[in-house]
mmCIF file of C-alpha atoms in Angstrom:
data_model
loop_
_atom_site.group_PDB
_atom_site.id
_atom_site.type_symbol
_atom_site.label_atom_id
_atom_site.label_comp_id
_atom_site.label_asym_id
_atom_site.label_seq_id
_atom_site.Cartn_x
_atom_site.Cartn_y
_atom_site.Cartn_z
ATOM 1 C CA GLU A 1 6.491 38.193 25.866
ATOM 2 C CA ALA A 2 4.308 41.295 26.215
ATOM 3 C CA GLN A 3 4.711 42.633 29.703
ATOM 4 C CA VAL A 4 5.103 45.487 32.142
ATOM 5 C CA THR A 5 8.124 45.268 34.402
ATOM 6 C CA GLN A 6 8.996 47.150 37.566
ATOM 7 C CA ASN A 7 12.143 47.377 39.611
ATOM 8 C CA PRO A 8 12.865 46.922 42.379
ATOM 9 C CA ARG A 9 10.148 44.560 43.590
ATOM 10 C CA TYR A 10 10.900 45.262 47.222
ATOM 11 C CA LEU A 11 12.581 48.266 48.785
ATOM 12 C CA ILE A 12 13.202 49.339 52.353
ATOM 13 C CA THR A 13 14.572 52.833 52.753
ATOM 14 C CA VAL A 14 14.773 55.668 55.248
ATOM 15 C CA THR A 15 13.013 58.996 55.383
ATOM 16 C CA GLY A 16 14.452 61.574 53.022
ATOM 17 C CA LYS A 17 16.580 59.282 50.866
ATOM 18 C CA LYS A 18 15.685 59.840 47.222
ATOM 19 C CA LEU A 19 14.613 56.776 45.283
ATOM 20 C CA THR A 20 13.381 55.817 41.845
ATOM 21 C CA VAL A 21 11.116 52.937 40.883
ATOM 22 C CA THR A 22 11.448 52.022 37.247
ATOM 23 C CA CYS A 23 8.646 50.874 34.963
ATOM 24 C CA SER A 24 8.999 49.574 31.443
ATOM 25 C CA GLN A 25 6.556 48.117 28.905
ATOM 26 C CA ASN A 26 7.306 46.397 25.625
ATOM 27 C CA MET A 27 3.849 46.678 24.049
ATOM 28 C CA ASN A 28 4.296 50.104 22.429
ATOM 29 C CA HIS A 29 1.549 51.466 24.665
ATOM 30 C CA GLU A 30 0.920 55.187 24.665
ATOM 31 C CA TYR A 31 -0.656 55.421 28.100
ATOM 32 C CA MET A 32 1.151 54.660 31.337
ATOM 33 C CA SER A 33 0.265 55.347 34.925
ATOM 34 C CA TRP A 34 1.268 54.744 38.510
ATOM 35 C CA TYR A 35 -1.026 53.558 41.302
ATOM 36 C CA ARG A 36 -0.558 52.984 44.967
ATOM 37 C CA GLN A 37 -2.498 50.300 46.779
ATOM 38 C CA ASP A 38 -3.308 50.629 50.466
ATOM 39 C CA PRO A 39 -5.580 48.397 52.559
ATOM 40 C CA GLY A 40 -9.197 49.486 52.382
ATOM 41 C CA LEU A 41 -8.472 52.186 49.818
ATOM 42 C CA GLY A 42 -8.134 50.210 46.626
ATOM 43 C CA LEU A 43 -5.895 51.475 43.862
ATOM 44 C CA ARG A 44 -5.377 55.215 43.667
ATOM 45 C CA GLN A 45 -3.759 56.873 40.684
ATOM 46 C CA ILE A 46 -0.632 58.916 41.385
ATOM 47 C CA TYR A 47 0.398 60.181 37.950
ATOM 48 C CA TYR A 48 -0.329 59.280 34.378
ATOM 49 C CA SER A 49 1.197 59.902 30.971
ATOM 50 C CA MET A 50 -0.684 60.009 27.704
ATOM 51 C CA ASN A 51 2.479 59.896 25.618
ATOM 52 C CA VAL A 52 6.115 60.907 25.565
ATOM 53 C CA GLU A 53 6.706 64.179 27.421
ATOM 54 C CA VAL A 54 3.022 64.379 28.440
ATOM 55 C CA THR A 55 2.335 63.746 32.117
ATOM 56 C CA ASP A 56 -0.353 64.823 34.564
ATOM 57 C CA LYS A 57 -1.427 64.397 38.153
ATOM 58 C CA GLY A 58 -3.768 61.694 39.315
ATOM 59 C CA ASP A 59 -5.629 61.587 42.605
ATOM 60 C CA VAL A 60 -2.657 61.429 45.005
ATOM 61 C CA PRO A 61 0.378 63.127 43.388
ATOM 62 C CA GLU A 62 1.864 64.825 46.452
ATOM 63 C CA GLY A 63 5.424 63.716 47.163
ATOM 64 C CA TYR A 64 5.939 62.040 43.787
ATOM 65 C CA LYS A 65 7.466 62.970 40.444
ATOM 66 C CA VAL A 66 7.440 61.216 37.101
ATOM 67 C CA SER A 67 9.012 61.610 33.689
ATOM 68 C CA ARG A 68 8.299 60.149 30.273
ATOM 69 C CA LYS A 69 11.300 60.661 28.048
ATOM 70 C CA GLU A 70 10.820 57.433 26.145
ATOM 71 C CA LYS A 71 7.612 55.686 25.216
ATOM 72 C CA ARG A 72 8.490 52.457 26.985
ATOM 73 C CA ASN A 73 9.676 53.880 30.329
ATOM 74 C CA PHE A 74 7.826 55.720 33.074
ATOM 75 C CA PRO A 75 9.866 56.010 36.280
ATOM 76 C CA LEU A 76 8.361 57.085 39.597
ATOM 77 C CA ILE A 77 10.575 59.340 41.698
ATOM 78 C CA LEU A 78 10.287 59.998 45.412
ATOM 79 C CA GLU A 79 12.559 62.969 46.099
ATOM 80 C CA SER A 80 12.195 62.826 49.872
ATOM 81 C CA PRO A 81 10.268 59.719 50.934
ATOM 82 C CA SER A 82 8.219 59.786 54.112
ATOM 83 C CA PRO A 83 6.661 56.944 56.120
ATOM 84 C CA ASN A 84 3.183 57.709 54.729
ATOM 85 C CA GLN A 85 4.492 56.658 51.319
ATOM 86 C CA THR A 86 4.926 53.117 52.555
ATOM 87 C CA SER A 87 2.693 51.245 50.155
ATOM 88 C CA LEU A 88 2.417 48.782 47.288
ATOM 89 C CA TYR A 89 3.006 50.518 43.970
ATOM 90 C CA PHE A 90 1.810 49.361 40.567
ATOM 91 C CA CYS A 91 2.727 50.660 37.171
ATOM 92 C CA ALA A 92 0.195 50.085 34.397
ATOM 93 C CA SER A 93 -0.017 50.661 30.680
ATOM 94 C CA SER A 94 -2.676 50.605 27.998
ATOM 95 C CA LEU A 95 -2.660 51.003 24.248
ATOM 96 C CA THR A 96 -4.185 54.470 24.318
ATOM 97 C CA SER A 97 -5.789 56.756 26.847
ATOM 98 C CA GLY A 98 -9.194 56.073 25.382
ATOM 99 C CA SER A 99 -11.890 54.895 27.720
ATOM 100 C CA GLY A 100 -12.162 51.153 27.593
ATOM 101 C CA ASP A 101 -8.590 50.173 26.860
ATOM 102 C CA THR A 102 -7.440 47.291 29.035
ATOM 103 C CA GLN A 103 -4.811 48.267 31.546
ATOM 104 C CA TYR A 104 -1.917 45.885 32.058
ATOM 105 C CA PHE A 105 -0.292 46.025 35.450
ATOM 106 C CA GLY A 106 3.288 45.452 36.433
ATOM 107 C CA PRO A 107 4.165 42.997 39.229
ATOM 108 C CA GLY A 108 4.217 45.676 41.919
ATOM 109 C CA THR A 109 6.853 47.274 44.142
ATOM 110 C CA ARG A 110 6.479 47.011 47.879
ATOM 111 C CA LEU A 111 8.053 50.092 49.442
ATOM 112 C CA THR A 112 8.720 50.570 53.130
ATOM 113 C CA VAL A 113 9.915 53.958 54.365
ATOM 114 C CA LEU A 114 11.323 53.907 57.886
ATOM 115 C CA GLY B 1 -14.466 63.557 39.947
ATOM 116 C CA GLU B 2 -15.727 60.022 39.857
ATOM 117 C CA ASN B 3 -16.309 58.114 43.094
ATOM 118 C CA VAL B 4 -16.760 54.333 43.182
ATOM 119 C CA GLU B 5 -18.060 52.532 46.255
ATOM 120 C CA GLN B 6 -17.753 48.759 46.561
ATOM 121 C CA HIS B 7 -19.511 46.331 48.912
ATOM 122 C CA PRO B 8 -18.956 44.132 50.762
ATOM 123 C CA SER B 9 -15.341 44.533 51.793
ATOM 124 C CA THR B 10 -15.128 40.844 52.706
ATOM 125 C CA LEU B 11 -17.224 37.924 51.520
ATOM 126 C CA SER B 12 -17.044 34.257 52.456
ATOM 127 C CA VAL B 13 -18.988 31.615 50.560
ATOM 128 C CA GLN B 14 -19.068 27.845 50.499
ATOM 129 C CA GLU B 15 -17.567 26.156 47.477
ATOM 130 C CA GLY B 16 -20.233 25.767 44.827
ATOM 131 C CA ASP B 17 -22.313 28.708 46.030
ATOM 132 C CA SER B 18 -22.651 32.018 44.211
ATOM 133 C CA ALA B 19 -20.943 35.283 45.119
ATOM 134 C CA VAL B 20 -22.142 38.787 44.324
ATOM 135 C CA ILE B 21 -20.126 41.983 44.659
ATOM 136 C CA LYS B 22 -21.756 45.355 44.135
ATOM 137 C CA CYS B 23 -20.415 48.754 43.113
ATOM 138 C CA THR B 24 -21.966 52.166 42.710
ATOM 139 C CA TYR B 25 -20.526 55.104 40.820
ATOM 140 C CA SER B 26 -21.241 58.798 40.976
ATOM 141 C CA ASP B 27 -20.604 60.232 37.524
ATOM 142 C CA SER B 28 -23.285 59.493 34.967
ATOM 143 C CA ALA B 29 -20.720 60.121 32.200
ATOM 144 C CA SER B 30 -18.889 56.885 33.076
ATOM 145 C CA ASN B 31 -19.298 54.349 30.325
ATOM 146 C CA TYR B 32 -16.775 51.573 30.943
ATOM 147 C CA PHE B 33 -16.805 49.259 33.965
ATOM 148 C CA PRO B 34 -14.081 46.629 34.315
ATOM 149 C CA TRP B 35 -13.510 44.127 37.094
ATOM 150 C CA TYR B 36 -10.046 43.103 38.196
ATOM 151 C CA LYS B 37 -8.986 40.083 40.209
ATOM 152 C CA GLN B 38 -5.914 40.222 42.391
ATOM 153 C CA GLU B 39 -4.601 37.009 43.862
ATOM 154 C CA LEU B 40 -2.420 37.171 46.931
ATOM 155 C CA GLY B 41 0.921 38.745 46.097
ATOM 156 C CA LYS B 42 0.047 39.175 42.439
ATOM 157 C CA ARG B 43 -0.863 42.014 40.135
ATOM 158 C CA PRO B 44 -4.481 42.946 39.312
ATOM 159 C CA GLN B 45 -5.735 41.296 36.157
ATOM 160 C CA LEU B 46 -8.812 42.083 34.116
ATOM 161 C CA ILE B 47 -11.448 39.349 34.316
ATOM 162 C CA ILE B 48 -14.477 40.947 32.682
ATOM 163 C CA ASP B 49 -15.734 44.345 31.631
ATOM 164 C CA ILE B 50 -18.957 45.943 30.475
ATOM 165 C CA ARG B 51 -19.771 49.071 28.544
ATOM 166 C CA SER B 52 -22.753 51.312 29.083
ATOM 167 C CA ASN B 53 -24.529 50.216 25.936
ATOM 168 C CA VAL B 54 -25.234 46.748 27.363
ATOM 169 C CA GLY B 55 -26.933 45.614 30.537
ATOM 170 C CA GLU B 56 -25.282 42.247 31.104
ATOM 171 C CA LYS B 57 -22.260 40.289 29.993
ATOM 172 C CA LYS B 58 -21.273 36.700 30.758
ATOM 173 C CA ASP B 59 -18.073 34.723 30.516
ATOM 174 C CA GLN B 60 -18.458 31.163 31.749
ATOM 175 C CA ARG B 61 -19.040 31.359 35.519
ATOM 176 C CA ILE B 62 -18.619 35.114 35.677
ATOM 177 C CA ALA B 63 -21.222 37.735 34.796
ATOM 178 C CA VAL B 64 -21.492 41.475 35.211
ATOM 179 C CA THR B 65 -24.703 43.492 35.229
ATOM 180 C CA LEU B 66 -25.085 47.231 34.822
ATOM 181 C CA ASN B 67 -27.954 49.486 35.835
ATOM 182 C CA LYS B 68 -27.215 52.914 34.396
ATOM 183 C CA THR B 69 -30.287 54.523 35.876
ATOM 184 C CA ALA B 70 -29.319 53.530 39.394
ATOM 185 C CA LYS B 71 -25.590 53.910 38.633
ATOM 186 C CA HIS B 72 -24.592 50.549 39.947
ATOM 187 C CA PHE B 73 -22.999 47.417 38.557
ATOM 188 C CA SER B 74 -22.383 43.988 40.008
ATOM 189 C CA LEU B 75 -20.102 41.000 39.593
ATOM 190 C CA HIS B 76 -21.682 37.566 39.846
ATOM 191 C CA ILE B 77 -19.607 34.413 40.235
ATOM 192 C CA THR B 78 -21.489 31.121 40.098
ATOM 193 C CA GLU B 79 -20.326 27.678 41.224
ATOM 194 C CA THR B 80 -17.452 29.199 43.146
ATOM 195 C CA GLN B 81 -14.197 27.302 43.468
ATOM 196 C CA PRO B 82 -11.273 27.724 45.878
ATOM 197 C CA GLU B 83 -9.219 29.327 43.099
ATOM 198 C CA ASP B 84 -11.779 32.144 42.977
ATOM 199 C CA SER B 85 -10.461 33.307 46.356
ATOM 200 C CA ALA B 86 -8.864 36.707 45.741
ATOM 201 C CA VAL B 87 -9.450 40.431 46.053
ATOM 202 C CA TYR B 88 -11.815 41.782 43.422
ATOM 203 C CA PHE B 89 -11.828 45.427 42.349
ATOM 204 C CA CYS B 90 -14.479 47.202 40.365
ATOM 205 C CA ALA B 91 -13.648 50.348 38.421
ATOM 206 C CA ALA B 92 -15.322 53.018 36.363
ATOM 207 C CA SER B 93 -14.028 55.126 33.540
ATOM 208 C CA ILE B 94 -15.343 58.472 32.374
ATOM 209 C CA ALA B 95 -15.707 58.796 28.627
ATOM 210 C CA GLY B 96 -12.902 60.851 27.146
ATOM 211 C CA SER B 97 -11.051 61.195 30.427
ATOM 212 C CA ALA B 98 -7.311 60.690 30.322
ATOM 213 C CA ARG B 99 -7.331 59.633 33.954
ATOM 214 C CA GLN B 100 -8.706 56.261 33.023
ATOM 215 C CA LEU B 101 -9.963 54.215 35.892
ATOM 216 C CA THR B 102 -11.331 55.046 39.328
ATOM 217 C CA PHE B 103 -11.240 51.924 41.468
ATOM 218 C CA GLY B 104 -13.447 50.695 44.258
ATOM 219 C CA SER B 105 -11.867 49.737 47.574
ATOM 220 C CA GLY B 106 -11.884 46.005 46.861
ATOM 221 C CA THR B 107 -13.651 42.864 48.111
ATOM 222 C CA GLN B 108 -11.768 39.985 49.673
ATOM 223 C CA LEU B 109 -13.584 36.859 48.506
ATOM 224 C CA THR B 110 -12.883 33.628 50.354
ATOM 225 C CA VAL B 111 -14.293 30.386 49.003
ATOM 226 C CA LEU B 112 -14.465 27.794 51.766
ATOM 227 C CA PRO B 113 -13.950 24.145 50.765
#
């Protein structure tokens, strides 16, 4: 089944404790990205990757890191999480970075930073 | 960069009535406008999209219209049903941009039985 997966789905952590949220897609998509969803703000892009070893900042990159060593995986790293990073995170992928490609979202990761 | 504004933030309609959600965008270079539906606790899923070379697109009870001159586009849902209750997001994409989609802030649609 073609899909985007994320792990973990739920995470409660404390300020400053490094964490990684994994994202994987099995559709051979070139483009992957991370969004955070906050009430009243919609979905805001954190980072994106056009292909392996090619990443760039989105609208809200501060406090996050990403890597794209393999085409199928795009982990999101929070080196030192803070309470303002409490949010719902979605990974997404699309066939290419071309305008108009449908984005497929993962199931989401609800992160709480105490 | 692109800015997308979406209204209203909440919308309640009676079952069977129509619902309209409106979005405006700022960058005239945008040429792709998808709409996503997000049910409670679920991921956003594409329900319909429109490109700048057409003014209207329909898919059963759902339609989207685009006015490039005014830089706004709208989602129309007719004969609403309880299962239409969800958060709807509009988005805009700038041609050739690797940053893909800029989303609106979302509309919580509630269809009352």
